[in-house]
CSV table of C-alpha atoms in Angstrom, one decimal:
chain,number,residue,atom,x,y,z
A,1147,GLY,CA,127.2,121.1,103.3
A,1148,THR,CA,124.1,120.4,101.4
A,1149,MET,CA,122.4,116.8,103.0
A,1150,SER,CA,121.3,114.4,99.9
A,1151,THR,CA,117.9,113.5,99.7
A,1152,GLY,CA,118.1,110.3,101.9
A,1153,GLN,CA,119.8,112.3,104.1
A,1154,ARG,CA,116.8,114.7,104.7
A,1155,GLN,CA,114.7,111.8,104.7
A,1156,ARG,CA,116.1,110.0,107.5
A,1157,VAL,CA,116.4,113.2,109.3
A,1158,LYS,CA,112.8,114.1,109.5
A,1159,LEU,CA,112.5,110.3,110.3
A,1160,ALA,CA,114.7,111.0,113.2
A,1161,GLN,CA,112.9,113.8,113.6
A,1162,ALA,CA,109.6,111.9,114.6
A,1163,LEU,CA,111.1,109.5,117.1
A,1164,ALA,CA,112.2,112.2,119.0
A,1165,HIS,CA,109.8,112.1,121.5
A,1166,ASP,CA,109.3,108.5,121.7
A,1167,PRO,CA,105.5,108.1,119.8
A,1168,LYS,CA,103.5,105.3,119.7
A,1169,LEU,CA,102.6,106.3,116.0
A,1170,VAL,CA,104.3,107.4,113.4
A,1171,LEU,CA,102.8,108.9,109.9
A,1172,LEU,CA,105.5,108.9,106.7
A,1173,ASP,CA,103.7,110.4,104.0
A,1174,GLU,CA,106.3,108.5,100.8
A,1175,PRO,CA,109.5,108.1,102.7
A,1176,THR,CA,111.1,106.5,100.0
A,1177,ASP,CA,110.5,109.4,97.5
A,1178,GLY,CA,113.6,110.8,95.5
A,1179,LEU,CA,115.7,107.9,96.4
A,1180,ASP,CA,118.3,105.9,94.7
A,1181,PRO,CA,118.0,102.7,95.0
A,1182,VAL,CA,120.1,101.8,97.6
A,1183,GLN,CA,118.8,104.8,100.0
A,1184,ARG,CA,115.4,103.2,99.7
A,1185,ASP,CA,116.0,100.0,100.9
A,1186,ALA,CA,117.9,101.2,103.8
A,1187,MET,CA,115.0,104.1,104.5
A,1188,LEU,CA,112.6,100.5,104.0
A,1189,GLU,CA,114.9,98.3,106.5
A,1190,LEU,CA,114.6,101.6,108.9
A,1191,ILE,CA,111.2,101.7,109.0
A,1192,HIS,CA,110.9,98.2,109.2
A,1193,ARG,CA,112.7,98.0,112.6
A,1194,ILE,CA,110.6,101.1,113.8
A,1195,GLY,CA,107.8,98.6,113.6
A,1196,HIS,CA,108.9,95.4,115.3
A,1197,GLU,CA,112.0,96.4,117.3
A,1198,PHE,CA,110.8,99.6,119.1
A,1199,GLN,CA,106.9,98.5,118.7
A,1200,ILE,CA,106.0,101.8,117.1
A,1201,THR,CA,103.0,102.2,115.2
A,1202,VAL,CA,104.5,103.2,111.8
A,1203,LEU,CA,101.0,104.3,109.1
A,1204,LEU,CA,102.7,105.0,106.0
A,1205,SER,CA,101.1,106.1,102.6
A,1206,SER,CA,102.9,105.1,99.4
A,1207,HIS,CA,102.2,104.3,95.3
A,1208,LEU,CA,104.9,102.0,95.5
A,1209,LEU,CA,102.3,99.0,96.5
A,1210,GLU,CA,106.2,97.0,96.7
A,1211,GLU,CA,107.0,98.5,99.0
A,1212,VAL,CA,104.0,98.1,101.0
A,1213,GLU,CA,104.6,94.3,100.7
A,1214,ARG,CA,107.7,94.5,101.9
A,1215,ILE,CA,107.2,95.7,105.2
A,1216,CYS,CA,103.8,96.1,106.5
A,1217,ASP,CA,101.9,93.6,107.9
A,1218,ALA,CA,98.2,95.4,106.8
A,1219,ALA,CA,97.1,98.3,104.4
A,1220,VAL,CA,93.7,100.4,103.5
A,1221,ILE,CA,93.2,101.1,99.8
A,1222,LEU,CA,91.5,104.2,99.2
A,1223,SER,CA,89.6,104.9,95.7
A,1224,GLY,CA,88.4,108.6,95.4
A,1225,GLY,CA,88.7,109.4,99.0
A,1226,VAL,CA,86.8,106.1,100.3
A,1227,VAL,CA,87.8,103.0,101.8
A,1228,ALA,CA,88.1,100.3,98.7
A,1229,ALA,CA,89.7,97.4,100.9
A,1230,SER,CA,91.3,96.6,104.1
A,1231,GLY,CA,93.0,93.8,106.4
A,1232,SER,CA,95.5,92.5,106.8
A,1233,LEU,CA,97.7,91.6,103.8
A,1234,GLU,CA,97.0,88.2,104.4
A,1235,GLU,CA,93.4,89.0,104.0
A,1236,LEU,CA,93.4,90.9,101.4
A,1237,ARG,CA,95.6,88.9,98.9
A,1238,GLY,CA,94.1,85.6,100.2
A,1239,ALA,CA,90.9,85.6,98.5
A,1240,GLY,CA,92.4,85.3,95.0
A,1241,GLU,CA,94.4,82.5,96.1
A,1242,GLY,CA,94.0,79.3,94.7
A,1243,VAL,CA,95.3,76.3,92.1
A,1244,ALA,CA,96.6,77.6,88.7
A,1245,VAL,CA,97.0,74.0,86.5
A,1246,GLU,CA,98.3,73.8,83.1
A,1247,PHE,CA,96.8,70.2,81.5
A,1248,ASP,CA,98.0,67.9,78.4
A,1249,GLY,CA,95.8,65.7,77.1
A,1250,ASP,CA,92.7,65.3,74.6
A,1251,HIS,CA,90.3,68.0,75.2
A,1252,SER,CA,87.5,66.0,76.0
A,1253,LEU,CA,89.6,64.8,79.9
A,1254,VAL,CA,90.3,68.1,80.5
A,1255,VAL,CA,86.4,69.9,80.0
A,1256,ASP,CA,85.8,66.4,82.3
A,1257,THR,CA,88.2,67.4,84.6
A,1258,LEU,CA,87.3,71.2,84.9
A,1259,ASN,CA,83.5,69.9,85.5
A,1260,GLN,CA,84.7,67.4,88.4
A,1261,ILE,CA,85.7,70.2,90.1
A,1262,HIS,CA,83.6,73.0,89.2
A,1263,ALA,CA,80.7,70.1,90.6
A,1264,THR,CA,81.8,70.8,94.1
A,1265,GLY,CA,81.4,74.6,94.1
A,1266,ALA,CA,84.7,75.8,92.9
A,1267,GLN,CA,85.3,78.5,90.8
A,1268,ILE,CA,87.5,78.7,87.4
A,1269,ARG,CA,88.5,80.6,84.7
A,1270,GLN,CA,91.0,80.2,82.4
A,1271,GLU,CA,94.5,81.6,82.3
A,1272,GLY,CA,97.0,81.7,79.3
A,1273,ARG,CA,96.6,78.4,78.1
A,1274,GLY,CA,96.4,77.2,82.1
A,1275,PHE,CA,93.3,77.8,84.5
A,1276,VAL,CA,93.2,78.9,88.1
A,1277,ILE,CA,90.9,77.4,90.5
A,1278,THR,CA,90.1,78.7,93.8
A,1279,GLY,CA,87.8,77.6,96.2
A,1280,ASP,CA,87.8,76.7,99.7
A,1281,ASP,CA,89.9,74.8,102.4
A,1282,GLN,CA,89.8,70.9,100.3
A,1283,LEU,CA,90.4,72.9,96.8
A,1284,ALA,CA,94.0,70.6,96.5
A,1285,THR,CA,92.2,67.5,97.6
A,1286,THR,CA,89.7,68.5,94.9
A,1287,VAL,CA,91.8,69.1,91.9
A,1288,ARG,CA,93.8,65.8,92.5
A,1289,ASP,CA,90.6,64.1,93.3
A,1290,ALA,CA,89.6,65.1,90.0
A,1291,ILE,CA,93.1,65.0,88.3
A,1292,ALA,CA,93.3,61.1,89.1
A,1293,HIS,CA,90.5,60.5,88.2
A,1294,SER,CA,89.8,61.3,84.9
A,1295,GLY,CA,93.2,60.2,84.0
A,1296,VAL,CA,94.2,63.9,82.2
A,1297,GLY,CA,97.8,64.7,81.6
A,1298,LEU,CA,99.1,67.6,83.7
A,1299,ARG,CA,102.4,69.6,81.9
A,1300,ARG,CA,102.2,72.3,85.4
A,1301,LEU,CA,100.3,72.2,88.7
A,1302,GLY,CA,100.8,74.6,91.5
A,1303,ARG,CA,99.8,77.6,93.9
A,1304,ARG,CA,98.3,80.4,92.5
A,1305,THR,CA,98.8,83.7,94.5
A,1306,VAL,CA,97.9,87.3,94.1
A,1307,SER,CA,99.7,90.4,94.6
A,1308,LEU,CA,98.9,93.2,96.0
A,1309,GLU,CA,99.0,95.3,93.0
A,1310,GLU,CA,96.6,92.8,91.4
A,1311,VAL,CA,94.2,93.9,94.3
A,1312,PHE,CA,94.6,97.6,93.9
A,1313,LEU,CA,93.6,96.8,90.4
A,1314,GLY,CA,90.5,95.4,91.1
A,1315,VAL,CA,89.3,97.5,93.4
A,1316,GLY,CA,91.7,100.4,94.0
A,1317,ALA,CA,90.8,101.9,90.1
A,1318,GLY,CA,86.7,102.6,90.7
A,1319,ALA,CA,86.2,98.7,89.9
A,1320,ASP,CA,83.5,97.4,92.3
A,1321,PRO,CA,85.1,94.7,94.4
A,1322,THR,CA,82.0,92.5,93.8
A,1323,LYS,CA,82.8,92.0,90.8
A,1324,ASP,CA,86.1,91.3,90.6
A,1325,PRO,CA,86.9,87.3,90.6
A,1326,ARG,CA,90.3,87.8,92.1
A,1327,LEU,CA,88.2,89.5,95.2
A,1328,SER,CA,84.8,87.8,94.8
A,1329,GLY,CA,85.0,84.1,94.0
A,1330,GLN,CA,82.3,85.5,91.7
A,1331,LEU,CA,84.4,83.3,88.4
A,1332,PRO,CA,82.9,81.8,85.0
A,1333,PRO,CA,82.1,77.9,84.7
A,1334,PRO,CA,84.8,75.6,83.0
A,1335,PRO,CA,85.0,76.3,79.2
A,1336,ASN,CA,83.3,74.3,76.6
A,1337,ALA,CA,85.9,72.1,74.7
A,1338,ARG,CA,85.9,74.5,71.0
A,1339,ASP,CA,87.1,77.7,74.3
A,1340,LEU,CA,90.6,75.6,75.1
A,1341,PRO,CA,93.2,76.6,74.5
A,1342,PRO,CA,94.8,74.2,71.4
A,1343,PRO,CA,97.0,71.1,72.8
A,1344,PRO,CA,100.9,71.4,73.3
A,1345,SER,CA,103.1,71.0,70.3
A,1346,ALA,CA,104.8,67.5,71.1
A,1347,GLY,CA,108.1,69.5,71.2
A,1348,SER,CA,107.2,72.1,73.8
A,1349,GLN,CA,108.7,71.7,77.4
A,1350,GLY,CA,107.5,69.0,79.9
A,1351,ALA,CA,105.6,69.1,83.1
A,1352,SER,CA,106.9,70.7,86.5
A,1353,PHE,CA,105.3,70.4,89.9
């Protein structure tokens, strides 16, 4: 009988492994597969790399799949390497602290100025801010908040996805000018630029 797309893909993969290679090249291995078949294929590829110690070079436009099974990635833009490294390295440059304040605007600005004075970078995101900096960032933010006495609605870790990294460098953008990668973020905004304080009936802080 006729094999399904998933069966054909598994046969091709078996053929590639028949001679016990050290390196396997896979081009869009989940293309045309349904969700169940895709999940099975990704699990198989993961096992090949980790249980059989075979290096797998995977070409894919589905970045969530890359994040799921790959240890490192190379992002190409126009045939040129735009970024490369472990997933931790690629995403780590954009990691920081996400904070949403609940208090007087002057206290918010004072807090942001204290944080910015340490060399940390700040950008507004929605009703809050994303702060990036050195290894002492969490302590810096905590101390500034404690010193100013500003209220908090939300405080937590901010991570970036591989898709965000790709959008920053993969579509022809200059990675040195992308705030998620370069850390070159604008100074804290003035009080008049801050979002209005939340209404009294809005949801409380979560930590």
